[in-house]
Coordinates of N, CA and C in Angstrom, one line a residue:
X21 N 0.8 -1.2 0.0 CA 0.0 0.0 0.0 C 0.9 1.3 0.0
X22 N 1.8 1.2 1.0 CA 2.8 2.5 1.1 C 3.3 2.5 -0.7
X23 N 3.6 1.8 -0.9 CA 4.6 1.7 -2.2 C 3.6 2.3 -3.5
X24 N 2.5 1.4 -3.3 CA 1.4 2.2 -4.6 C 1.0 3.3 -4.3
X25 N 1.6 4.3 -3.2 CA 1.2 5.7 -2.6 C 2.4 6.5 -3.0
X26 N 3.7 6.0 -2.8 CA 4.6 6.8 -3.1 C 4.8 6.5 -4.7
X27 N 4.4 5.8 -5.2 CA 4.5 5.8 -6.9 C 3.5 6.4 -7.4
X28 N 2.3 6.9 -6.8 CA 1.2 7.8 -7.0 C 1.6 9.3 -7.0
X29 N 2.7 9.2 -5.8 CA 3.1 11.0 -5.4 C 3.9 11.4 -6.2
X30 N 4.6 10.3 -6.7 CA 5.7 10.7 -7.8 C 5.1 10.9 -8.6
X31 N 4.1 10.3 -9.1 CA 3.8 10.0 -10.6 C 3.0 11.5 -11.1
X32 N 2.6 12.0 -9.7 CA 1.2 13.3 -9.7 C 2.9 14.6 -9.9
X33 N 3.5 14.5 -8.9 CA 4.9 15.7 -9.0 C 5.5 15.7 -10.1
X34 N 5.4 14.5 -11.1 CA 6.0 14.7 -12.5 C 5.4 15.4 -13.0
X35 N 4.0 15.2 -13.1 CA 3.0 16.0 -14.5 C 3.3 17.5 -14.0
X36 N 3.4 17.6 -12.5 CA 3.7 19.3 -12.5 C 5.4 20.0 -12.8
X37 N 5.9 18.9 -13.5 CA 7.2 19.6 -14.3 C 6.8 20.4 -15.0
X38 N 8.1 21.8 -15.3 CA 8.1 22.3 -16.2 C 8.5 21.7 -17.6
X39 N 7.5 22.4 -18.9 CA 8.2 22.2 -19.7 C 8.3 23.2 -20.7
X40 N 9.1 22.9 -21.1 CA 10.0 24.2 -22.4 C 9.4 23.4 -23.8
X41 N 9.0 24.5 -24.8 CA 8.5 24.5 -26.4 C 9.0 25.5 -27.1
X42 N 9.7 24.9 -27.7 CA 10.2 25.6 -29.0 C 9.4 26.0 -30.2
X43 N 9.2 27.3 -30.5 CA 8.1 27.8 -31.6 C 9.3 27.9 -33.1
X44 N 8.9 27.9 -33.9 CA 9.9 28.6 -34.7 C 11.5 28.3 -35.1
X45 N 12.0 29.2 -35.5 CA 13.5 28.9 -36.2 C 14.2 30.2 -36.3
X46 N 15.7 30.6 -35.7 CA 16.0 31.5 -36.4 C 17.5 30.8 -36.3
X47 N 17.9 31.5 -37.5 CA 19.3 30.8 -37.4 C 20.3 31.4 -36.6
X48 N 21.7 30.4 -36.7 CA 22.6 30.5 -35.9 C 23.2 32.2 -35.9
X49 N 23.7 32.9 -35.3 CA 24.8 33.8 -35.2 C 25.8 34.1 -36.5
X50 N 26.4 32.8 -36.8 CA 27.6 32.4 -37.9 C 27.1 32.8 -39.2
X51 N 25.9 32.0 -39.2 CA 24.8 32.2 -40.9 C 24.8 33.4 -40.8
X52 N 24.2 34.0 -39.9 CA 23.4 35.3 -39.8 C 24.7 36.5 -40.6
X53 N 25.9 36.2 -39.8 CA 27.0 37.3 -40.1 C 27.2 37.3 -41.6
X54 N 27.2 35.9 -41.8 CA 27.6 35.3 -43.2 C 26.7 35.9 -44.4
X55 N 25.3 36.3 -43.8 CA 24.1 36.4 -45.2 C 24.5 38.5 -44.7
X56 N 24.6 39.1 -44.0 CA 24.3 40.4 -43.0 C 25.8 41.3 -44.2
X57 N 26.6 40.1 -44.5 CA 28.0 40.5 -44.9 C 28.2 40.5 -46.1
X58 N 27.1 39.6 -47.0 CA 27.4 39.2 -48.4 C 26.5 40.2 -49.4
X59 N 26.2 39.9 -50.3 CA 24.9 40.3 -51.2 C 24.1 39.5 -52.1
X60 N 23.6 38.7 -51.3 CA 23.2 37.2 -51.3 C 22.1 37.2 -51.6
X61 N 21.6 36.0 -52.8 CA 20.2 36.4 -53.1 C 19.0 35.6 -52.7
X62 N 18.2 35.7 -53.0 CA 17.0 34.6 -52.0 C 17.0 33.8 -52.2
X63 N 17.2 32.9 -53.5 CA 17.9 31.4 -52.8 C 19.1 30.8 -52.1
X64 N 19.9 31.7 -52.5 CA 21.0 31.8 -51.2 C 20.8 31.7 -50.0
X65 N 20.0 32.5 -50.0 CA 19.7 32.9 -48.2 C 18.3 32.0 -47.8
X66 N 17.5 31.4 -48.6 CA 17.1 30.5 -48.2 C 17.4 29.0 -47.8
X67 N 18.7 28.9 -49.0 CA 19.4 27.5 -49.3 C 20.3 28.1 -47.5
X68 N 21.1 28.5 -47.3 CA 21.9 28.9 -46.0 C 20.8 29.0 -44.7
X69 N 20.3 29.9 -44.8 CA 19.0 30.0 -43.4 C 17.8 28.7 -43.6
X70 N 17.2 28.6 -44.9 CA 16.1 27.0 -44.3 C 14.8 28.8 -44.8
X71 N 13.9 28.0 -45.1 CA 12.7 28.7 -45.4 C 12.4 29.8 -44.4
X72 N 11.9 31.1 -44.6 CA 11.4 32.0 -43.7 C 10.2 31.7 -43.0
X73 N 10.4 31.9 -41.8 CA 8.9 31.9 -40.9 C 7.5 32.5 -41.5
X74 N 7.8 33.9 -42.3 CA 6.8 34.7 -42.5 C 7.8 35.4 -43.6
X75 N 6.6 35.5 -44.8 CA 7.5 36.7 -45.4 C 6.3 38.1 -45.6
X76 N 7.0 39.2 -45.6 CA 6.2 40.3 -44.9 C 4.8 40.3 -45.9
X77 N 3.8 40.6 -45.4 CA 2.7 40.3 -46.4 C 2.4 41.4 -47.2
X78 N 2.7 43.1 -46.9 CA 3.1 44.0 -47.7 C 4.3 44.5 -48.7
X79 N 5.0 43.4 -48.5 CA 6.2 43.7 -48.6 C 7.2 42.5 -48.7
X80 N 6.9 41.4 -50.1 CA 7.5 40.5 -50.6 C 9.3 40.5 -50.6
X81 N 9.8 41.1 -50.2 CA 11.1 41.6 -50.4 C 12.0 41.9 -48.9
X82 N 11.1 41.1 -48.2 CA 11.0 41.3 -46.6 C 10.8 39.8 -45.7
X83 N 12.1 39.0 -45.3 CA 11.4 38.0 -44.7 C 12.1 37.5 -43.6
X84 N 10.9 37.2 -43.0 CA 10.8 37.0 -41.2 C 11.2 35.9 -40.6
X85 N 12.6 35.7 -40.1 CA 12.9 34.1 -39.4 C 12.4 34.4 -37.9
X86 N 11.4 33.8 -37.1 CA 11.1 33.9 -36.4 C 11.4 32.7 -35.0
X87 N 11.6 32.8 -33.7 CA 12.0 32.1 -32.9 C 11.1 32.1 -31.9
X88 N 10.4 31.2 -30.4 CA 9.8 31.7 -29.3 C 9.9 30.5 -28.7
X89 N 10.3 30.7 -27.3 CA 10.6 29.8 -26.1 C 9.7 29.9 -25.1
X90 N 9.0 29.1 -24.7 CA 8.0 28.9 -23.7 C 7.9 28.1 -22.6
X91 N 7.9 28.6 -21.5 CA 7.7 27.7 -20.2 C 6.4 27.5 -19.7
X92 N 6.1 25.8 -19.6 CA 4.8 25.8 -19.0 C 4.9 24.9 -17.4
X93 N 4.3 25.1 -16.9 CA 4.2 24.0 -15.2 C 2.2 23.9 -15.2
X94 N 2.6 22.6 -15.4 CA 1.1 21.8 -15.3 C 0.3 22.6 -16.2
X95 N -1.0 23.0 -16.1 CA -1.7 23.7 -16.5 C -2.3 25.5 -16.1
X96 N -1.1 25.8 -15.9 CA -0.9 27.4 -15.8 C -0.7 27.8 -17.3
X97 N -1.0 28.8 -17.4 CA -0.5 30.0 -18.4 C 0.6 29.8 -19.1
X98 N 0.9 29.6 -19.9 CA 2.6 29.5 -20.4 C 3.5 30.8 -20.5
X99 N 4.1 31.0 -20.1 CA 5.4 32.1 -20.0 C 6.6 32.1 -21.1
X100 N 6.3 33.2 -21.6 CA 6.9 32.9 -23.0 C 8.7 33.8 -21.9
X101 N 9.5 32.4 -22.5 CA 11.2 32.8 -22.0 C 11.9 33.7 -22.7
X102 N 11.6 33.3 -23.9 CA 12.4 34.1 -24.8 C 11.9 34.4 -26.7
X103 N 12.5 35.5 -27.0 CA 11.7 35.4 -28.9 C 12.9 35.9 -29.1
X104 N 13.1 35.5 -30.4 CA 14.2 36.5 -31.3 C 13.7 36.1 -32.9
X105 N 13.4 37.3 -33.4 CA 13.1 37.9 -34.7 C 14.1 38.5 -35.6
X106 N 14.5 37.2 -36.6 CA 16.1 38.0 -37.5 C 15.0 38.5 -38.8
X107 N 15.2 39.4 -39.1 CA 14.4 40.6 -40.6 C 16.0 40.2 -41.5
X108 N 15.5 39.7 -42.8 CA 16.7 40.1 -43.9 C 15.4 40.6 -45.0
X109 N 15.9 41.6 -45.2 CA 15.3 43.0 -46.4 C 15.7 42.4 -47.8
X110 N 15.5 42.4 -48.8 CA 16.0 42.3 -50.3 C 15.7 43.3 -50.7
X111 N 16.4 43.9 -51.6 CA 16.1 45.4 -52.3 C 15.6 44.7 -53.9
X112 N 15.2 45.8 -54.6 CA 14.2 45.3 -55.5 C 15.2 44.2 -56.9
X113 N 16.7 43.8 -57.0 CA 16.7 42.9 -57.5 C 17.0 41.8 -56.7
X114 N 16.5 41.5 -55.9 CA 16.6 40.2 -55.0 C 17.4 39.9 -53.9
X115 N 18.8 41.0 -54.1 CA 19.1 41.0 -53.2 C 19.8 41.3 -52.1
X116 N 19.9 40.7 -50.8 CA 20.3 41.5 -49.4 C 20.7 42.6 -49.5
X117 N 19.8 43.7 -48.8 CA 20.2 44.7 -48.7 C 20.5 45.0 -47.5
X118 N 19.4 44.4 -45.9 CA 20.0 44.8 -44.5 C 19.7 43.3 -43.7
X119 N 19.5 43.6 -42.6 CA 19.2 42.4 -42.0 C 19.3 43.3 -40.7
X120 N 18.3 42.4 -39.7 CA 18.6 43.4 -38.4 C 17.5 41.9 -37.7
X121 N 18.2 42.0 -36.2 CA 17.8 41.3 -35.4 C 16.9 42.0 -33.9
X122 N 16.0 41.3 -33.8 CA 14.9 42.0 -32.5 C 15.3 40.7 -31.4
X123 N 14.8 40.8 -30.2 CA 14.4 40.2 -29.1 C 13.4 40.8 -28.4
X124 N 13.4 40.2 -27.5 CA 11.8 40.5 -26.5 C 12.2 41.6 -25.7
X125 N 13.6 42.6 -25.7 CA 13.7 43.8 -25.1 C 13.2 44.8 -25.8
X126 N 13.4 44.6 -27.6 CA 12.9 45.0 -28.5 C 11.0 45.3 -28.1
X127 N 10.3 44.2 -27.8 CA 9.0 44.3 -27.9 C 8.6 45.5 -27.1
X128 N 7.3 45.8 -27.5 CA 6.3 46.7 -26.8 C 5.2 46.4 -26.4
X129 N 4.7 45.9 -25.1 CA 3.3 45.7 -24.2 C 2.1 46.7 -25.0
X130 N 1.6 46.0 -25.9 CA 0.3 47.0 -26.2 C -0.5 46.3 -25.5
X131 N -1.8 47.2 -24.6 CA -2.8 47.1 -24.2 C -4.4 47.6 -25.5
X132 N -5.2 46.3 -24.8 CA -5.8 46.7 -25.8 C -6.7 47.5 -25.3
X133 N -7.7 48.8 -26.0 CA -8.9 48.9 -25.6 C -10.2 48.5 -24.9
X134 N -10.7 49.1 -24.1 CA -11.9 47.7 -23.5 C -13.4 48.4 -23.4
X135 N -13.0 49.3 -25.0 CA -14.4 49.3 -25.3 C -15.1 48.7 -26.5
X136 N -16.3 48.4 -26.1 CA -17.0 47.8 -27.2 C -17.7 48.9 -28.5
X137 N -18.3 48.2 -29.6 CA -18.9 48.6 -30.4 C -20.2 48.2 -30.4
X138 N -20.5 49.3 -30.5 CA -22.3 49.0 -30.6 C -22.5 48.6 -31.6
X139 N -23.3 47.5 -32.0 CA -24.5 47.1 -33.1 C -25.8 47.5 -33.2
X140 N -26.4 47.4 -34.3 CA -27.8 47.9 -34.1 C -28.5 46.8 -34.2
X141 N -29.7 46.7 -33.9 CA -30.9 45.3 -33.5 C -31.3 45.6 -32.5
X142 N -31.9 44.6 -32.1 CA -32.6 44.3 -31.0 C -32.1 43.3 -29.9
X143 N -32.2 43.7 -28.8 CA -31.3 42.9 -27.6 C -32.7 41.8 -27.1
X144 N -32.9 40.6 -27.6 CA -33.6 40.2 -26.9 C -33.4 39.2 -25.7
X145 N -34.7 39.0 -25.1 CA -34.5 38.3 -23.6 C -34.5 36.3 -24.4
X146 N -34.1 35.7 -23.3 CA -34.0 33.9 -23.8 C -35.5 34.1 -24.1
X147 N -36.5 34.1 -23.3 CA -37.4 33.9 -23.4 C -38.2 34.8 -24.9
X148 N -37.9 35.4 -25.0 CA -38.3 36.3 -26.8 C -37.4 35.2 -27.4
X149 N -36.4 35.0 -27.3 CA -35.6 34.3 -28.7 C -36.3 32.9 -28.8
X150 N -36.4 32.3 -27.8 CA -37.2 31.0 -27.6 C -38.8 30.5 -28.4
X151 N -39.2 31.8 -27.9 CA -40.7 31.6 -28.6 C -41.1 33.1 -29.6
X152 N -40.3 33.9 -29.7 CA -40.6 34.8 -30.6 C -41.1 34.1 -32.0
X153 N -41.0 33.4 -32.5 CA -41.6 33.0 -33.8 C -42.9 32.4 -34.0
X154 N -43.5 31.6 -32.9 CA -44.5 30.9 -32.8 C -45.5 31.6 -33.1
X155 N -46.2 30.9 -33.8 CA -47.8 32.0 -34.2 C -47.6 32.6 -35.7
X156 N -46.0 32.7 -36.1 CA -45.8 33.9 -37.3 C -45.9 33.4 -38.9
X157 N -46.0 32.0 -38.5 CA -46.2 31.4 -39.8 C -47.5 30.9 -40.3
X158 N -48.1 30.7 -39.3 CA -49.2 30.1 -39.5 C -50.0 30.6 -40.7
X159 N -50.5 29.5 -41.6 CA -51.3 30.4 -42.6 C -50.8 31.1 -44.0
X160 N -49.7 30.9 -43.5 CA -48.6 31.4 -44.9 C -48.2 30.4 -45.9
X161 N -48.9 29.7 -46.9 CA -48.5 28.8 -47.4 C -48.0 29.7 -49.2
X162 N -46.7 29.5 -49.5 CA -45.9 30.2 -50.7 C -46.8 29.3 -51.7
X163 N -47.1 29.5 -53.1 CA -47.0 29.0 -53.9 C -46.0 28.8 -54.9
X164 N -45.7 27.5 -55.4 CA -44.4 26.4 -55.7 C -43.9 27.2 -57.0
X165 N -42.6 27.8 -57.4 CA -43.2 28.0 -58.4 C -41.7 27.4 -58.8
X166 N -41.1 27.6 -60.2 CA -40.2 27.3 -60.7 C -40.4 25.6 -61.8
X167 N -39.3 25.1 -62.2 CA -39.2 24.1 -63.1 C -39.6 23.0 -62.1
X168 N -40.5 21.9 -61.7 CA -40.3 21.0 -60.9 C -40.3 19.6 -61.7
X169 N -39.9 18.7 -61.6 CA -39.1 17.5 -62.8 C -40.6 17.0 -62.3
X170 N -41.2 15.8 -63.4 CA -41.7 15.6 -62.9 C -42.1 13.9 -63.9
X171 N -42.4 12.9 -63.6 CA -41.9 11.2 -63.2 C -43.1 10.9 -64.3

């Protein structure tokens, strides 16, 4: 009994490990210097870095390796550890023109608004939505009209 109790205690203190998830991809440091230094063109720099995360949606000539590290414990909230965002630019013949790198010091906390928008209608109660219709058809019968096949 003791023994199926302590293999229960264990087994409950495991599931509350943390665990870490890897989002994304940004390349190494070495690549980075290597594409930042050349004038490299997009299959270059995709054949060396590996496909982009995002490429800018205004702005084809723009693309996003993106990275994000997350810590979770049991069923809490996940806490994001770390992001890093490498940008390489192409100028309009294909290629490298800058490159620049973000992290999460980089980011900015937007809060959102917490007002709503009004709609127009009618706010009805359960009891209106429930039986509001009853009674409204009665008596209404359409006549059939159109092509109907017939045997």
């Amino acid at each position: 009994m003791l023994g199926a109790g302590l293999t229960a205690l264990t087994l409950s203190l495991a599931a509350c490990a943390e665990t870490l998830s890897l989002h994304g991809h940004v390349p190494d440091a070495e690549r980075e210097a290597e594409i930042a230094s050349s004038q490299a063109t997009q299959p270059q720099v995709a054949e060396a870095l590996g496909s982009p995360s995002f490429i800018a949606p205004f702005d084809g000539n723009v693309w996003i390796y993106f990275s994000q590290v997350q810590k979770q414990v049991a069923f809490f909230t996940p806490e994001i550890v770390s992001r890093d965002i490498f940008l390489v630019e192409f100028d309009d013949s294909g290629r490298v023109q800058d490159t620049r790198r973000y992290t999460m010091a980089d980011g900015k906390t937007v809060t959102p608004v917490g007002r709503t928008t009004p709609t127009l209608g009618n706010e009805l109660t359960l009891l209106q939505q429930l039986f509001g219709n009853f009674g409204r058809f009665a008596g209404t019968e359409r006549p059939v009209t159109g092509n109907i096949p017939t045997q």
